[in-house]
PDB file of C-alpha atoms in Angstrom:
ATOM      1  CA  UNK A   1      15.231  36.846  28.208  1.00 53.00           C
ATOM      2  CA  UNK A   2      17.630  33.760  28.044  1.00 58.00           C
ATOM      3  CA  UNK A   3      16.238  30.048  26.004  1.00 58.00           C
ATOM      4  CA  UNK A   4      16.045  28.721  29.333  1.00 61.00           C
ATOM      5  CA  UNK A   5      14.395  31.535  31.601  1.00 64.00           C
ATOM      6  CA  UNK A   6      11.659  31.076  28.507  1.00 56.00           C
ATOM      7  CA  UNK A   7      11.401  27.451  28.861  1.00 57.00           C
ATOM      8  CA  UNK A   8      11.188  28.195  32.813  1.00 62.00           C
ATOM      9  CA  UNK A   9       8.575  30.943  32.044  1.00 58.00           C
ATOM     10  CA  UNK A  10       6.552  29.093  29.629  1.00 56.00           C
ATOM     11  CA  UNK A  11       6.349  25.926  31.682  1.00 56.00           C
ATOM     12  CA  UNK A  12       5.450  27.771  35.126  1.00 60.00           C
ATOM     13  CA  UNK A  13       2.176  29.267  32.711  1.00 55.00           C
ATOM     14  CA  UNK A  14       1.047  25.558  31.485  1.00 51.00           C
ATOM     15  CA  UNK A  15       1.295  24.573  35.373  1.00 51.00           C
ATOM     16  CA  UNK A  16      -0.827  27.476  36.377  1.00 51.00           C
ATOM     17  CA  UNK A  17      -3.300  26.777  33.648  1.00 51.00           C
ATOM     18  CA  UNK A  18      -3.280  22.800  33.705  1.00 49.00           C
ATOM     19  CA  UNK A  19      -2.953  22.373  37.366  1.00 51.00           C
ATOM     20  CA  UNK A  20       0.367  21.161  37.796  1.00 50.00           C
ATOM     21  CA  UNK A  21       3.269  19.525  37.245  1.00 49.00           C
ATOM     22  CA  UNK A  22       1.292  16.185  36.345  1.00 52.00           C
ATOM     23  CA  UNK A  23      -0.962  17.855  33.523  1.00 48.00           C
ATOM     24  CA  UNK A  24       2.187  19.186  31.882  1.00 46.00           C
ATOM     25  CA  UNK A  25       3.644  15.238  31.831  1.00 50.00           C
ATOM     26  CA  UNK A  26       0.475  14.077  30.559  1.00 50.00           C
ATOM     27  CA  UNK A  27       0.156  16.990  27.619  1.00 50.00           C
ATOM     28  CA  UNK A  28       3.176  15.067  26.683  1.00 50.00           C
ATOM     29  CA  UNK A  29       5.353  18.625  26.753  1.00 53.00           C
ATOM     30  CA  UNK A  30       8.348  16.330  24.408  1.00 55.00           C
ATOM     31  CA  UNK A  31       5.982  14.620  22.187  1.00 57.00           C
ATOM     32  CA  UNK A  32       6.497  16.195  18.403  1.00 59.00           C
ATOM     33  CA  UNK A  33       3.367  16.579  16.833  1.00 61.00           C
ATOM     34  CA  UNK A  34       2.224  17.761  13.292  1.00 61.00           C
ATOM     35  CA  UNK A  35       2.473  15.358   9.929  1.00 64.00           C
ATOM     36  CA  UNK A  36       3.993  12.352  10.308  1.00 60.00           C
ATOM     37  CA  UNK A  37       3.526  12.003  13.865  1.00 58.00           C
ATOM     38  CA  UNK A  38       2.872   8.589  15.242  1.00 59.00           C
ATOM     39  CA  UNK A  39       2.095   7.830  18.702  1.00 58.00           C
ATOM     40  CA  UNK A  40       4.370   4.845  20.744  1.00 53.00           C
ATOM     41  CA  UNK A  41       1.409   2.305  19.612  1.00 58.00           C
ATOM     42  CA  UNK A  42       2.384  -1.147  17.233  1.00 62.00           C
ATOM     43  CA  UNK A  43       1.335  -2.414  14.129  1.00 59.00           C
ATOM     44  CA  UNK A  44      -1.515  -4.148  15.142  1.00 62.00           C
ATOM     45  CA  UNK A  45      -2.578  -2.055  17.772  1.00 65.00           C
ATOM     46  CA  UNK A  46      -3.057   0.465  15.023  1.00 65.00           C
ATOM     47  CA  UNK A  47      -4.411  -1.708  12.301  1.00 65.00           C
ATOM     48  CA  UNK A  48      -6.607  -3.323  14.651  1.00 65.00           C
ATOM     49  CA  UNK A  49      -5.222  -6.437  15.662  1.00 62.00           C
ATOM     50  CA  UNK A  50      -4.186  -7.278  12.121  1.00 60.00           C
ATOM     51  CA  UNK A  51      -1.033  -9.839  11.638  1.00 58.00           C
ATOM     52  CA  UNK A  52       1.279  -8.690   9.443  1.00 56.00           C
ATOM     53  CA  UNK A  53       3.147 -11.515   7.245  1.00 56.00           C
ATOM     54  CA  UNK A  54       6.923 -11.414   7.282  1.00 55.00           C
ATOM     55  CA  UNK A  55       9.060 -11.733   3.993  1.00 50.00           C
ATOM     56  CA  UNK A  56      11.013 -15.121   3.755  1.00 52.00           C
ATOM     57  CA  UNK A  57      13.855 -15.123   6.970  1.00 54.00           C
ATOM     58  CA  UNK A  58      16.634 -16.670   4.777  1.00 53.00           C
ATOM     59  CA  UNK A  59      16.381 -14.423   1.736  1.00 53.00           C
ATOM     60  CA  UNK A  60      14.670 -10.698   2.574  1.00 58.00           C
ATOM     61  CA  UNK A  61      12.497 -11.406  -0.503  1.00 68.00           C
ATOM     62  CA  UNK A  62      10.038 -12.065  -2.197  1.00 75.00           C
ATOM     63  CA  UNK A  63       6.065 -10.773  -2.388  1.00 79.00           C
ATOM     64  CA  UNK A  64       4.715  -8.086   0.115  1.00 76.00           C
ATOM     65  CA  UNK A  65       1.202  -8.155   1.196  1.00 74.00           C
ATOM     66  CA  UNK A  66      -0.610  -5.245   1.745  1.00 73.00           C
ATOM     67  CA  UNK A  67      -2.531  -4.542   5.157  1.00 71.00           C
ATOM     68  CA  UNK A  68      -5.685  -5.733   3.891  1.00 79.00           C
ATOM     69  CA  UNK A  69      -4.720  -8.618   1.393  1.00 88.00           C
ATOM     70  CA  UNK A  70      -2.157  -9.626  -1.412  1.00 92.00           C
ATOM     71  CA  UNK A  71      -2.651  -6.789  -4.595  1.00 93.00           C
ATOM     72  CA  UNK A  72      -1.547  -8.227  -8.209  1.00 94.00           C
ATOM     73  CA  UNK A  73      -0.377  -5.884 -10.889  1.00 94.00           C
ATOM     74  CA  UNK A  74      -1.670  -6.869 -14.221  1.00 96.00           C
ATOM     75  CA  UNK A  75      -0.396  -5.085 -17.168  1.00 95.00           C
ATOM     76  CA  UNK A  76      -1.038  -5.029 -20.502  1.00 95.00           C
ATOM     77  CA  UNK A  77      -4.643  -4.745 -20.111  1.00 95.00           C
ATOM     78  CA  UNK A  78      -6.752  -3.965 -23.578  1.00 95.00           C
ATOM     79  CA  UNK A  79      -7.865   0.145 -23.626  1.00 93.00           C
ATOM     80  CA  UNK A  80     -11.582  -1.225 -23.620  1.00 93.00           C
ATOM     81  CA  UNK A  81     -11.634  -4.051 -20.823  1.00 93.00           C
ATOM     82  CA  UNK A  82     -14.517  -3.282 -18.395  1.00 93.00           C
ATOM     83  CA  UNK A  83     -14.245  -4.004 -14.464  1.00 93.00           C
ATOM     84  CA  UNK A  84     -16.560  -6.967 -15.374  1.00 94.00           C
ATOM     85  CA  UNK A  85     -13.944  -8.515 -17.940  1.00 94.00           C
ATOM     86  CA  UNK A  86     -11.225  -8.481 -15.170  1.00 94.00           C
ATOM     87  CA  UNK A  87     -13.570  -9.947 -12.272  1.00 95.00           C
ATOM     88  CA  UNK A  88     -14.708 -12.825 -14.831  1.00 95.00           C
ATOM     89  CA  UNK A  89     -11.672 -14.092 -15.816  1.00 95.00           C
ATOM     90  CA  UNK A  90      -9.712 -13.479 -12.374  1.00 95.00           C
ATOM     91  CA  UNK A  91     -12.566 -14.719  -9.748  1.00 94.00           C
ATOM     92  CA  UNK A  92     -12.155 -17.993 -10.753  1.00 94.00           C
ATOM     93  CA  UNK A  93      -8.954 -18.308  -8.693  1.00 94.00           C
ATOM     94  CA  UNK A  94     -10.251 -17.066  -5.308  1.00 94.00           C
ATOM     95  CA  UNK A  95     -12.309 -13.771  -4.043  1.00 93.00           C
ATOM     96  CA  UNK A  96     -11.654 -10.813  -5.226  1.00 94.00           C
ATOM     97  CA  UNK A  97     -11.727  -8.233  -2.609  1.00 93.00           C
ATOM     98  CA  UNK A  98     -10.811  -5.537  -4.888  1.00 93.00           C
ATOM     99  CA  UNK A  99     -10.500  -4.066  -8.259  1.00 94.00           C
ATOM    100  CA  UNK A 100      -9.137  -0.620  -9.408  1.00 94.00           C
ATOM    101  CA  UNK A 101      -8.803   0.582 -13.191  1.00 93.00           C
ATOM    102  CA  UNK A 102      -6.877   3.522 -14.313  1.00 92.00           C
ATOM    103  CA  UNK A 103      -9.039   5.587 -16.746  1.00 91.00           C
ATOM    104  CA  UNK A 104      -7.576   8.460 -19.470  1.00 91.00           C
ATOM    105  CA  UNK A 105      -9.444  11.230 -18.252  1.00 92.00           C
ATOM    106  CA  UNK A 106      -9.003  12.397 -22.066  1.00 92.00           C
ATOM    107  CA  UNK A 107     -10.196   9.237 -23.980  1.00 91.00           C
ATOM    108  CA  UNK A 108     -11.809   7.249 -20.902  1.00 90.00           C
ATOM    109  CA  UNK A 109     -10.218   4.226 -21.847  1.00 92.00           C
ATOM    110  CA  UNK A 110      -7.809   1.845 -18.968  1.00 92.00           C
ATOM    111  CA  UNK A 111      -4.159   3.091 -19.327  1.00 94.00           C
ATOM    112  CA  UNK A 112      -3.216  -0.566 -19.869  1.00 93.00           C
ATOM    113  CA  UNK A 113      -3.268  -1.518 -16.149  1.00 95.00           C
ATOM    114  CA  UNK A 114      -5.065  -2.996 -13.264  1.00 95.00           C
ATOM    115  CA  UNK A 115      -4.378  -3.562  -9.492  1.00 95.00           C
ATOM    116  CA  UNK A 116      -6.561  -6.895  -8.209  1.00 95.00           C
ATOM    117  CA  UNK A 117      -6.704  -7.822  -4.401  1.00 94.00           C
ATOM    118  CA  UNK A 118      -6.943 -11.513  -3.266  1.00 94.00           C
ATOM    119  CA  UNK A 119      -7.199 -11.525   0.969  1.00 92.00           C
ATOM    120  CA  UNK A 120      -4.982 -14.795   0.745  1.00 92.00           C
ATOM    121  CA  UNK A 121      -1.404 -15.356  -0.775  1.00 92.00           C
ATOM    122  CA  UNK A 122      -2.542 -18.880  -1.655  1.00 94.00           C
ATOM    123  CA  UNK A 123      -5.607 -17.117  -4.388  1.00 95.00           C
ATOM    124  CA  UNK A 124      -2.933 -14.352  -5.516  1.00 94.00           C
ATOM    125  CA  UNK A 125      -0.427 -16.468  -6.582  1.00 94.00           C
ATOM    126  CA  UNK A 126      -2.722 -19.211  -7.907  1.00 95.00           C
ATOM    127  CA  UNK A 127      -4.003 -15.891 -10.126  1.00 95.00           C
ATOM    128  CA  UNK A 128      -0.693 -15.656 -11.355  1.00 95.00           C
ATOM    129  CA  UNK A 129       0.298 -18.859 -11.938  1.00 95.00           C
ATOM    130  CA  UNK A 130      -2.706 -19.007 -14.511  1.00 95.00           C
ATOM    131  CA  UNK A 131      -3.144 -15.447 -15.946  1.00 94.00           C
ATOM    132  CA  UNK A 132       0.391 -14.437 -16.118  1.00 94.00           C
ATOM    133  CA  UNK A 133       0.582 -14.390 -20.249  1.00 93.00           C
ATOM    134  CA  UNK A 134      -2.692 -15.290 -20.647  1.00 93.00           C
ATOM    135  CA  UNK A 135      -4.723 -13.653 -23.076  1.00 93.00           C
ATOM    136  CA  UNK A 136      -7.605 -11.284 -22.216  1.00 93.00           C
ATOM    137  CA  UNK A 137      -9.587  -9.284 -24.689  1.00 92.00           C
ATOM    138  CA  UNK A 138      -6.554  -9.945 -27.580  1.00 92.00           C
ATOM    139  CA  UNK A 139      -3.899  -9.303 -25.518  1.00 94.00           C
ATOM    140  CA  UNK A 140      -1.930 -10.957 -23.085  1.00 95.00           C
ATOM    141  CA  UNK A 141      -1.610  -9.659 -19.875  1.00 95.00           C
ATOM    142  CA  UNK A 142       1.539  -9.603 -17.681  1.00 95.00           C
ATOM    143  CA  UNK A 143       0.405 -10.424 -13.802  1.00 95.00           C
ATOM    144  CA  UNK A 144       2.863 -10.423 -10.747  1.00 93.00           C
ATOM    145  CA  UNK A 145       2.507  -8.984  -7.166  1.00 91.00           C
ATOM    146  CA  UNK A 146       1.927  -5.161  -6.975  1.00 89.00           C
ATOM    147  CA  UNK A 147       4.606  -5.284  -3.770  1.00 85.00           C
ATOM    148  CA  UNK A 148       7.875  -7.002  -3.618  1.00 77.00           C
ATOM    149  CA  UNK A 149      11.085  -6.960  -1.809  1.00 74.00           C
ATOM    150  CA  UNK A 150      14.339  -7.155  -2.992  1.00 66.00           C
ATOM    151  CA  UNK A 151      16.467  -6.490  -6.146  1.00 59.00           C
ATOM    152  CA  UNK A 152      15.278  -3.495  -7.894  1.00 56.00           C
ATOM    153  CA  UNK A 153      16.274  -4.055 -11.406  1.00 59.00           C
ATOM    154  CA  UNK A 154      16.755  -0.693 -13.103  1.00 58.00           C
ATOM    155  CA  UNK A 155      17.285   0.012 -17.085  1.00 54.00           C
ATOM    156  CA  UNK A 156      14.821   0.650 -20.105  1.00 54.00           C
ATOM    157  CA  UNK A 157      14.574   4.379 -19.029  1.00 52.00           C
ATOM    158  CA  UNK A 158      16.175   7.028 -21.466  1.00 55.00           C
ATOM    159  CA  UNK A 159      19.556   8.109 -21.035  1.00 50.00           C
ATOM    160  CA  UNK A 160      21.058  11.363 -21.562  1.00 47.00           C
TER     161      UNK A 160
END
C-alpha cells in the first residue's frame, strides 16, 4: 500500500471510530505530542497569570528573574554554615522566599554555595549591595544574581 492510501486508510478508521470528520479535527490529527510538547497557550496563561519582567530594552542585559522571584547566587559559603546562618544574616534585606544548600553526600558539609530567593528585585539587589564581600562565618561570600543576560565571559577552565 502507497504513504498516502495509508494516510487515507488510517484516517477513514479514526472517522468510523470518533464519529467523524469533526472528532478527527478536534484529536488534533497534526498536533506533535511526546516530550517537549507545548500546547498554543502563553506565558501567563500557563504560569497562571504571572507577569513576566523584561530585561532592559536598550541593552538585552542585565539580571533575569525567575518565575517565582529574583534567586541570588552566593558563593564562597563556609563548609559548616547552617540554613539558619544564611536566613539570619540575609532576611534582614527583605523576605526570603527560599533557601537551598548543596550538601557533600560524602562529608555532609555545603559545597561552598547557596541559591537565596527574594520575590522582589528591589530586596535581591539590596541583598547584594550589602552581602556581596561580606563576611559570613570567616569567609567572605561572593553574592550576584543566579540568572543574567548577556556577555558570557569564558576563561579559568584548563586548557589542553
Amino acid at each position: 500500500m502507497a504513504d498516502n492510501e495509508l494516510d487515507d486508510a488510517l484516517m477513514e478508521g479514526a472517522e468510523d471510530q470518533a464519529g467523524g470528520e469533526d472528532a478527527v479535527q478536534e484529536a488534533g490529527r497534526g498536533n506533535k505530542k511526546g516530550r517537549g510538547h507545548r500546547m498554543s497557550t502563553n506565558m501567563a496563561e500557563r504560569y497562571g497569570g504571572a507577569k513576566f519582567q523584561e530585561l532592559d530594552p536598550n541593552t538585552g542585559m542585565g539580571p533575569t528573574p525567575s518565575v517565582e522571584g529574583w534567586v541570588l547566587f552566593v558563593t564562597n559559603v563556609h563548609e559548616e554554615a547552617q540554613e539558619e546562618d544564611l536566613h539570619e544574616a540575609f532576611s534582614e534585606y527583605g523576605e526570603i522566599k527560599n533557601i537551598y544548600m548543596n550538601l557533600d553526600r560524602q562529608t555532609g558539609f555545603v559545597k561552598g554555595y547557596a541559591l537565596i530567593e527574594y520575590k522582589t528585585k528591589r530586596e535581591a539587589q539590596a541583598a547584594i549591595d550589602a552581602m556581596n564581600g561580606a563576611e559570613l562565618l570567616t569567609q567572605n561570600v561572593v553574592v550576584d544574581y543566579a540568572f543574567k543576560k548577556g556577555d558570557v565571559k569564558r576563561g579559568g577552565g584548563r586548557r589542553r
